[in-house]
């Protein structure tokens, strides 16, 4: 079985700073990481491969430096890595991204082996839209299984798959068919470290690099900025709240009592509400 | 265990490890470099000043693509008391040369670049992998390493220990002792981000020009130590370090020292309005020549900070690291080309090459300095800075006191503080240690 | 959406400025739609929140606000249709069919895509819930239109375009995004970000029924079972009136119990910062922040939480934020309303006791009066 996992290299958002004066992003030295959500997808894909056999191809669209992330995925134990990189892809929104990724999945299917399942993360930590997965899926005309928490079984002969999918109020158990696209829920597994041999292989592997043309993208105007119906008009920093928190000064009272008094002084109506709440338990 | 054998395994991808791996790979050896950090440089802390000469020997055209911050045109030495600094500043247009001699760098970026050169040269670089143990054969010869990965044992003809100051592996394998508290300094460092224009205005520089401030005095609270301020493109690196044994003795915390240094009236205006990004602590080997451990043995050599090769007086470390790494690699290559085994006798070549280089010569020159500064730290880092400051203030303040009287007062202060014998003794001891 | 790669580049601004005339075939697209999300008979509150925002947009544009309902025929659907008018709908589009009883992507995206193509709305809003995101991505791609996900603010600008503002770079920045030259302009909005509008009793007005052109045999994915969440409280964090949360400052799982105790005395929900989830001390559905839940309680008590931006974006909508932290320079003091600089491990038990007394004293007072 052939599985493609879409991963994205993202800036470690914990380390991004906004310039205090100019309100622009200070990118100097901000490290990049594999989008943490994609690791759950990658691990689930490798577990599936280990169970039923086959191979895992990792795919990313990004700048040449995104090769680092792919290599890391190989270290974890993926079998092949494809980097989709081309200046035509720059500035893509979800629609344009899914167009390019779908083209690449088709090309991967034709070049190596027919793709049975595409995995993506639930969402990215920079784009944060959770839309690229469904987008890629629609373009490939695969069956869409989002927020999957567990792969119950897969039947390669019968071309069916059974999964558990998180929905707002519970878990749906679904039976669907291959080929499908799965967006994997976070916290479902922990990505493996990869053995010494995996690491050595990864260090030596060549990452396949495709331009738009290589990937068989038919219509370049559907890629990148040009292919993106959405446009970022303005980027700005949130207005900081003017006043800092008021510090509670116990002034001789026990600190807990002082805090409670200040709370109810600021929000007099709260006490009645809290009484109701507290009584409920 | 991995079947495949390597000619050499380099532990660590810092300055010394990269220099060694690069040289070995360029010479056509089959090299495996292992780094525990997420990427080369991810765990490394340094001021940092890069000395171009030693890098040029490894990557001649590094200026084309290395991530360099600023080239230095000005050096300031400051002797500080709590309210003042006495400075010696040297600035020269000569430093605006085509191939500048010193640069500020940010280690995490620089090491990553350096590591890419190692990869390009053909070495296999494995990150996020920690070497946990050296493998020895029945005769005690080092034949490989064990890592924290599954099936993680790998063998090679020789292991280059470039693991940095802690040198746990070497210690664990009984190749050397643990560094002693009075041989290592603990340095803490912060990066302060400021707009480029602000930095240039505050340090009186333009373009890619840079400034270094090295500071000593009461900022180290009587302990043997130094502070530094380096101007990068959009940030200022600043830090302070003191001997670990002094911290133990005084109960001072590095963080408090750094806070005081930052708030010193001579330093604070340079940082005003900055955003602090990064706080890091790291050890620096400062034992000097007398603390250098065994540098080689059967199947192994040790380079860089792990070998205590650090010139604390001149705040040079990375250049000694690069040079020792390169020389170790050259020695290994020579042994290898003669098809000789990597025995202790054959690897002695490395020691010889190092002895002939500036590395050992410089360290030898200052061999008594660590002991002197350590035993006399109260005088050198508290008493004298205060005396200097008082003397200069007395000298420049115009208040109607006759000059003769001023000079007398100053002299009295010095003698009262240290006595005549003390003064002469200190001067003599310092001069001798410097020689 | 906004691919972050593109946010910092100055180029898009110029492209936005060069806004072209809307293609002719899109000019017929009118009115604001809100997708009313139903799962197992319940309307997700985010849908009513969106009706509030949708109403404002529609009024500004001078167009209708329509509720769009998709589901299995029956009481629950009818009730939701009626309810949508109470939350401000001018009309409702309803697609009812037994195959739509439980949410599945195939029939739902078909239904919504067909409705859009038939009735042509200019703006389509959905909740950024699991259902809404599953549906929105599929629909936007099929329609080949733009989609701005996870918005925190929706506006209509002077020429009638939807200006959707959303956090980017982990909440350190906001960006405003337009969908130029394509219709409908789609956006999803996270639950609890928009205020809940007031419900006003209103009769059912115009209802337009749409027929699904799909039968069960056309649908490949089958639902084998549905396991509702047993621990109802887990999903309640986002809607709780009082939330107590703990962070790394508590130091241990044991100390985290102090947060739970306080919460139980208050009848509150408990939550945490991300590291506690990563340490495995607390389950993931209790995480508050960018990658966790957004909360809007009347009172939020944060103990031993530094207030990183990713945490902050999840709690900014709280009415009163109280921070307990030993570090007077902790970033949380920049956005908390009330703060006490002290050891939470010592304060929490005292606070629990004091609240217990206070809230029962309150009982006494009430009985007395
Ligand atoms: C605050 C500070 C300021 C300094 N300023 C300067 C300066 O301005 N100029 C200058 O020249 N020098 C300076 N130095 C000294 C300089 O940083 C060091 O001398 C130099 O980095 C030494 O290089 P190295 O390769 O020996 O060790 P390191 O750079 O420390 O590299 C060791 C590497 O080995 C890795 N490692 C360790 N153990 C293992 C293991 N078991 N398995 C795998 N990998 C392992 C580490 O992760 C690390 O990457 C400064 C030092 C400090 C702390
Ligand atoms: C992509 C991404 C997404 C993220 N999403 C989220 C998210 O959704 N939610 C989230 O919370 N975080 C998130 N984070 C993590 C976030 O950046 C912070 O790391 C995290 O919020 C810090 O948690 P903390 O405040 O508990 O810990 P710390 O930052 O370690 O703070 C602990 C605090 O406790 C204080 N303290 C210590 N001891 C005591 C004591 N005895 N009494 C009182 N106070 C004490 C300290 O002064 C300190 O302020 C995300 C990060 C990334 C990169
Ligand atoms: N540039 C990209 N390259 C590869 N995969 C991507 C890319 N962008 C998004 N994805 C995948 O789509 C998922 C959802 O992304 P997003 O819609 O940005 O939240 C991610 O978790 C990735 O698996």
Coordinates of C-alpha atoms in Angstrom, one line a residue, chain B residues 187-434:
Chain B
X187 CA 28.7 32.3 31.7
X188 CA 25.2 33.6 31.2
X189 CA 24.1 35.5 28.2
X190 CA 21.1 37.3 26.8
X191 CA 20.2 38.5 23.3
X192 CA 18.6 42.0 23.3
X193 CA 16.7 42.9 20.1
X194 CA 16.8 46.4 18.9
X195 CA 16.2 48.1 15.5
X196 CA 19.3 48.2 13.4
X197 CA 19.4 52.0 13.3
X198 CA 19.2 52.2 17.1
X199 CA 22.2 49.9 17.4
X200 CA 24.2 51.8 14.9
X201 CA 23.4 55.1 16.6
X202 CA 24.2 53.9 20.1
X203 CA 27.5 52.2 19.1
X204 CA 28.5 54.9 16.7
X205 CA 28.8 52.6 13.7
X206 CA 27.4 52.3 10.2
X207 CA 26.7 49.6 7.7
X208 CA 28.1 46.3 8.9
X209 CA 30.6 47.8 11.3
X210 CA 30.6 46.3 14.8
X211 CA 31.9 47.0 18.3
X212 CA 33.0 44.8 21.2
X213 CA 33.0 45.8 24.8
X214 CA 35.0 43.6 27.3
X215 CA 34.4 44.5 30.9
X216 CA 35.9 43.6 34.2
X217 CA 35.6 45.0 37.7
X218 CA 33.1 45.1 40.4
X219 CA 30.5 43.7 38.1
X220 CA 31.8 40.3 39.0
X221 CA 31.4 41.0 42.7
X222 CA 35.0 40.1 43.6
X223 CA 34.9 36.8 41.7
X224 CA 37.2 36.0 38.8
X225 CA 35.1 36.9 35.8
X226 CA 34.3 39.2 32.9
X227 CA 31.4 40.7 31.1
X228 CA 30.9 41.4 27.4
X229 CA 28.7 43.4 25.1
X230 CA 28.7 42.6 21.4
X231 CA 26.8 44.5 18.7
X232 CA 25.0 42.3 16.1
X233 CA 22.9 43.4 13.2
X234 CA 19.6 43.7 15.0
X235 CA 20.5 42.5 18.5
X236 CA 23.1 43.1 21.2
X237 CA 24.6 40.0 22.9
X238 CA 25.6 40.5 26.4
X239 CA 26.8 38.3 29.2
X240 CA 28.9 37.7 32.2
X241 CA 30.8 34.8 33.4
X242 CA 32.7 33.8 36.6
X243 CA 34.5 30.7 37.8
X244 CA 32.1 28.1 39.1
X245 CA 34.2 27.7 42.3
X246 CA 33.7 31.4 43.0
X247 CA 29.9 31.1 42.6
X248 CA 30.0 28.2 45.0
X249 CA 32.0 30.2 47.5
X250 CA 30.1 33.5 47.3
X251 CA 26.6 32.1 46.8
X252 CA 26.1 34.8 44.1
X253 CA 23.9 33.7 41.3
X254 CA 24.8 34.3 37.6
X255 CA 21.4 35.8 37.0
X256 CA 21.8 38.5 39.6
X257 CA 25.2 39.4 38.2
X258 CA 23.8 39.7 34.7
X259 CA 20.9 41.9 36.1
X260 CA 23.4 44.2 37.7
X261 CA 25.6 44.3 34.7
X262 CA 22.6 45.2 32.5
X263 CA 21.5 47.9 34.9
X264 CA 25.0 49.4 35.2
X265 CA 24.7 53.1 34.2
X266 CA 27.3 52.6 31.5
X267 CA 25.5 49.6 30.0
X268 CA 21.8 50.3 30.5
X269 CA 21.6 53.1 27.9
X270 CA 22.9 50.7 25.2
X271 CA 20.0 48.3 25.8
X272 CA 17.2 50.7 26.6
X273 CA 13.9 49.6 25.0
X274 CA 15.2 46.3 23.8
X275 CA 13.3 43.1 23.8
X276 CA 15.1 40.2 25.4
X277 CA 14.9 37.1 23.4
X278 CA 17.2 34.5 24.6
X279 CA 18.7 33.6 28.0
X280 CA 21.3 31.0 28.0
X281 CA 23.9 29.6 30.3
X282 CA 27.1 27.8 29.4
X283 CA 30.4 26.7 30.8
X284 CA 33.7 28.0 29.5
X285 CA 37.0 26.1 30.2
X286 CA 39.3 28.6 31.9
X287 CA 41.9 26.4 33.5
X288 CA 44.4 27.3 30.8
X289 CA 47.5 25.3 30.0
X290 CA 47.7 23.5 33.3
X291 CA 44.2 22.1 32.9
X292 CA 44.7 20.5 29.5
X293 CA 43.9 16.8 29.8
X294 CA 45.4 14.0 27.7
X295 CA 44.8 14.9 24.1
X296 CA 44.9 11.5 22.4
X297 CA 45.0 7.8 23.0
X298 CA 44.3 4.5 21.3
X299 CA 41.6 5.2 18.8
X300 CA 40.7 8.7 20.0
X301 CA 41.6 12.3 20.1
X302 CA 40.0 15.2 21.9
X303 CA 39.6 18.7 20.5
X304 CA 38.2 22.2 21.4
X305 CA 36.5 22.9 24.7
X306 CA 36.5 19.3 25.6
X307 CA 40.3 19.5 25.6
X308 CA 40.1 22.7 27.7
X309 CA 41.6 24.6 24.8
X310 CA 40.4 28.1 25.6
X311 CA 42.3 31.3 26.1
X312 CA 40.3 33.1 28.8
X313 CA 42.6 36.1 28.9
X314 CA 41.8 37.0 25.3
X315 CA 38.4 35.5 25.2
X316 CA 39.3 33.2 22.4
X317 CA 37.8 29.8 22.2
X318 CA 36.2 29.1 18.9
X319 CA 39.4 29.8 17.0
X320 CA 41.3 27.3 19.2
X321 CA 38.5 24.9 18.7
X322 CA 38.6 25.2 15.0
X323 CA 42.4 24.9 14.9
X324 CA 42.5 21.9 17.1
X325 CA 39.8 20.2 15.2
X326 CA 41.5 20.9 11.9
X327 CA 44.9 19.7 13.2
X328 CA 43.5 16.5 14.7
X329 CA 41.9 15.8 11.3
X330 CA 45.1 16.5 9.5
X331 CA 47.0 14.1 11.9
X332 CA 44.4 11.4 11.4
X333 CA 44.6 11.8 7.7
X334 CA 48.3 11.4 7.7
X335 CA 48.2 8.3 9.9
X336 CA 45.5 6.9 7.6
X337 CA 47.4 7.7 4.4
X338 CA 50.4 5.8 5.8
X339 CA 47.9 2.9 6.4
X340 CA 49.0 2.9 10.0
X341 CA 46.6 2.0 12.8
X342 CA 45.0 4.7 15.0
X343 CA 47.1 3.9 18.0
X344 CA 48.3 6.2 20.7
X345 CA 51.8 6.3 19.3
X346 CA 50.6 7.3 15.9
X347 CA 48.1 9.9 17.1
X348 CA 50.8 11.7 19.1
X349 CA 51.3 13.5 15.8
X350 CA 48.2 15.6 16.7
X351 CA 49.8 16.7 19.9
X352 CA 52.9 17.7 18.1
X353 CA 51.1 19.7 15.5
X354 CA 49.1 21.4 18.3
X355 CA 52.3 22.2 20.2
X356 CA 53.7 24.0 17.2
X357 CA 50.6 26.1 16.7
X358 CA 49.5 29.3 18.4
X359 CA 47.0 27.2 20.4
X360 CA 49.5 25.7 22.9
X361 CA 51.9 28.5 22.6
X362 CA 49.4 31.1 23.7
X363 CA 48.0 28.9 26.5
X364 CA 51.5 28.3 27.7
X365 CA 52.2 32.0 27.8
X366 CA 49.4 32.5 30.3
X367 CA 49.8 29.3 32.2
X368 CA 50.0 31.0 35.6
X369 CA 47.3 33.6 35.0
X370 CA 44.3 31.5 36.0
X371 CA 45.9 30.6 39.4
X372 CA 46.9 34.2 40.0
X373 CA 43.5 35.7 39.1
X374 CA 41.8 33.1 41.1
X375 CA 43.8 33.6 44.3
X376 CA 43.8 37.4 43.9
X377 CA 40.3 37.8 42.6
X378 CA 39.2 40.2 45.4
X379 CA 42.1 42.5 44.5
X380 CA 41.9 42.3 40.7
X381 CA 38.1 42.4 40.4
X382 CA 37.1 44.6 43.4
X383 CA 39.9 46.6 44.9
X384 CA 41.7 47.7 41.8
X385 CA 38.7 48.7 39.7
X386 CA 37.5 50.9 42.6
X387 CA 40.9 52.4 43.0
X388 CA 41.2 53.1 39.3
X389 CA 37.9 54.7 39.2
X390 CA 38.6 56.9 42.2
X391 CA 41.9 57.9 40.8
X392 CA 40.5 58.9 37.4
X393 CA 37.6 60.8 38.9
X394 CA 40.0 62.6 41.1
X395 CA 42.1 63.4 38.1
X396 CA 39.4 64.8 35.9
X397 CA 37.3 66.6 38.4
X398 CA 38.2 70.3 38.7
X399 CA 37.5 71.5 42.2
X400 CA 40.3 73.8 43.2
X401 CA 42.4 71.2 44.9
X402 CA 46.0 71.6 43.9
X403 CA 47.1 68.8 41.5
X404 CA 49.9 67.7 43.8
X405 CA 47.5 67.2 46.6
X406 CA 45.2 65.2 44.3
X407 CA 48.1 62.9 43.3
X408 CA 48.9 62.4 47.0
X409 CA 45.4 61.4 47.9
X410 CA 45.3 58.9 45.1
X411 CA 48.6 57.4 46.1
X412 CA 47.4 57.2 49.7
X413 CA 44.3 55.4 48.7
X414 CA 46.2 52.8 46.7
X415 CA 48.7 52.2 49.5
X416 CA 46.0 52.1 52.1
X417 CA 44.2 49.5 50.1
X418 CA 47.0 47.2 49.1
X419 CA 50.2 48.4 50.9
X420 CA 53.4 49.0 49.1
X421 CA 54.5 45.4 49.1
X422 CA 51.0 44.3 48.0
X423 CA 51.1 46.8 45.0
X424 CA 54.5 45.8 43.9
X425 CA 53.8 42.1 44.5
X426 CA 50.6 42.3 42.4
X427 CA 52.3 44.1 39.6
X428 CA 55.2 41.7 39.6
X429 CA 53.0 38.6 39.7
X430 CA 50.7 40.0 37.0
X431 CA 53.7 40.9 34.7
X432 CA 55.2 37.5 35.3
X433 CA 51.9 35.7 34.5
X434 CA 51.4 37.8 31.4

